[in-house]
């Protein structure tokens, strides 16, 4: 398992911390477009699905990340 760790992008990244930081930045910058970020994570998921051994945790993190970005986008639109 460990030898594959470097193969996967941001395997141990803390998405909750990133989301909190982006919410903070969005309060400073009134307009913030998250569509491109959502697309990036959709593409990452697609790449992992096409590998021989997609790591379940990475796929789960990508799904969660898309949910965070969509929630973030909705929060921004609600303001």
mmCIF file of C-alpha atoms in Angstrom:
data_model
loop_
_atom_site.group_PDB
_atom_site.id
_atom_site.type_symbol
_atom_site.label_atom_id
_atom_site.label_comp_id
_atom_site.label_asym_id
_atom_site.label_seq_id
_atom_site.Cartn_x
_atom_site.Cartn_y
_atom_site.Cartn_z
ATOM 1 C CA UNK A 1 0.000 0.000 0.000
ATOM 2 C CA UNK A 2 2.705 2.486 0.944
ATOM 3 C CA UNK A 3 4.561 2.172 -2.361
ATOM 4 C CA UNK A 4 1.426 3.401 -4.175
ATOM 5 C CA UNK A 5 1.009 6.448 -1.974
ATOM 6 C CA UNK A 6 3.059 8.787 -4.193
ATOM 7 C CA UNK A 7 1.066 7.669 -7.229
ATOM 8 C CA UNK A 8 -2.069 9.463 -6.063
ATOM 9 C CA UNK A 9 -2.440 13.228 -6.087
ATOM 10 C CA UNK A 10 -2.818 14.849 -2.627
ATOM 11 C CA UNK A 11 -3.584 11.546 -0.958
ATOM 12 C CA UNK A 12 -3.417 13.009 2.560
ATOM 13 C CA UNK A 13 -4.660 16.519 1.863
ATOM 14 C CA UNK A 14 -7.021 17.943 4.469
ATOM 15 C CA UNK A 15 -9.989 19.097 2.384
ATOM 16 C CA UNK A 16 -11.847 20.510 5.385
ATOM 17 C CA UNK A 17 -8.974 22.907 6.080
ATOM 18 C CA UNK A 18 -8.869 23.998 2.456
ATOM 19 C CA UNK A 19 -12.624 24.587 2.411
ATOM 20 C CA UNK A 20 -12.444 26.694 5.581
ATOM 21 C CA UNK A 21 -9.627 28.774 4.112
ATOM 22 C CA UNK A 22 -11.553 29.360 0.885
ATOM 23 C CA UNK A 23 -14.623 30.455 2.829
ATOM 24 C CA UNK A 24 -12.390 32.959 4.642
ATOM 25 C CA UNK A 25 -10.993 34.229 1.329
ATOM 26 C CA UNK A 26 -14.473 34.510 -0.160
ATOM 27 C CA UNK A 27 -15.377 36.962 2.582
ATOM 28 C CA UNK A 28 -12.459 39.134 1.465
ATOM 29 C CA UNK A 29 -12.996 38.764 -2.298
ATOM 30 C CA UNK A 30 -16.660 39.186 -3.075
ATOM 31 C CA UNK A 31 -16.644 37.126 -6.272
ATOM 32 C CA UNK A 32 -15.146 33.659 -6.295
ATOM 33 C CA UNK A 33 -15.696 31.182 -9.129
ATOM 34 C CA UNK A 34 -15.474 27.563 -7.964
ATOM 35 C CA UNK A 35 -16.660 25.863 -11.159
ATOM 36 C CA UNK A 36 -13.111 25.285 -12.349
ATOM 37 C CA UNK A 37 -12.182 23.658 -9.042
ATOM 38 C CA UNK A 38 -15.170 21.313 -9.243
ATOM 39 C CA UNK A 39 -14.081 20.358 -12.775
ATOM 40 C CA UNK A 40 -10.527 19.621 -11.637
ATOM 41 C CA UNK A 41 -11.748 17.146 -9.038
ATOM 42 C CA UNK A 42 -14.166 15.536 -11.509
ATOM 43 C CA UNK A 43 -11.223 15.026 -13.875
ATOM 44 C CA UNK A 44 -9.084 13.577 -11.083
ATOM 45 C CA UNK A 45 -11.847 11.106 -10.279
ATOM 46 C CA UNK A 46 -12.073 10.119 -13.918
ATOM 47 C CA UNK A 47 -8.329 9.503 -14.095
ATOM 48 C CA UNK A 48 -8.415 7.345 -10.975
ATOM 49 C CA UNK A 49 -11.345 5.297 -12.262
ATOM 50 C CA UNK A 50 -9.276 4.532 -15.364
ATOM 51 C CA UNK A 51 -6.262 3.223 -13.431
ATOM 52 C CA UNK A 52 -5.848 -0.458 -12.699
ATOM 53 C CA UNK A 53 -6.158 0.026 -8.935
ATOM 54 C CA UNK A 54 -8.045 3.179 -7.951
ATOM 55 C CA UNK A 55 -7.534 3.772 -4.255
ATOM 56 C CA UNK A 56 -10.929 3.777 -2.482
ATOM 57 C CA UNK A 57 -9.898 6.518 -0.062
ATOM 58 C CA UNK A 58 -8.766 8.819 -2.851
ATOM 59 C CA UNK A 59 -12.020 8.317 -4.744
ATOM 60 C CA UNK A 60 -13.983 9.013 -1.588
ATOM 61 C CA UNK A 61 -11.942 12.180 -0.972
ATOM 62 C CA UNK A 62 -12.631 13.360 -4.527
ATOM 63 C CA UNK A 63 -16.371 12.811 -4.088
ATOM 64 C CA UNK A 64 -16.279 14.703 -0.788
ATOM 65 C CA UNK A 65 -14.267 17.491 -2.355
ATOM 66 C CA UNK A 66 -16.841 17.964 -5.113
ATOM 67 C CA UNK A 67 -19.551 18.155 -2.434
ATOM 68 C CA UNK A 68 -17.567 20.833 -0.550
ATOM 69 C CA UNK A 69 -17.049 22.908 -3.695
ATOM 70 C CA UNK A 70 -20.731 22.667 -4.625
ATOM 71 C CA UNK A 71 -21.747 23.689 -1.105
ATOM 72 C CA UNK A 72 -19.229 26.535 -1.242
ATOM 73 C CA UNK A 73 -20.640 27.701 -4.582
ATOM 74 C CA UNK A 74 -24.184 27.586 -3.194
ATOM 75 C CA UNK A 75 -23.092 29.580 -0.127
ATOM 76 C CA UNK A 76 -21.518 32.220 -2.368
ATOM 77 C CA UNK A 77 -24.642 32.487 -4.519
ATOM 78 C CA UNK A 78 -26.819 32.851 -1.426
ATOM 79 C CA UNK A 79 -24.998 36.024 -0.370
#
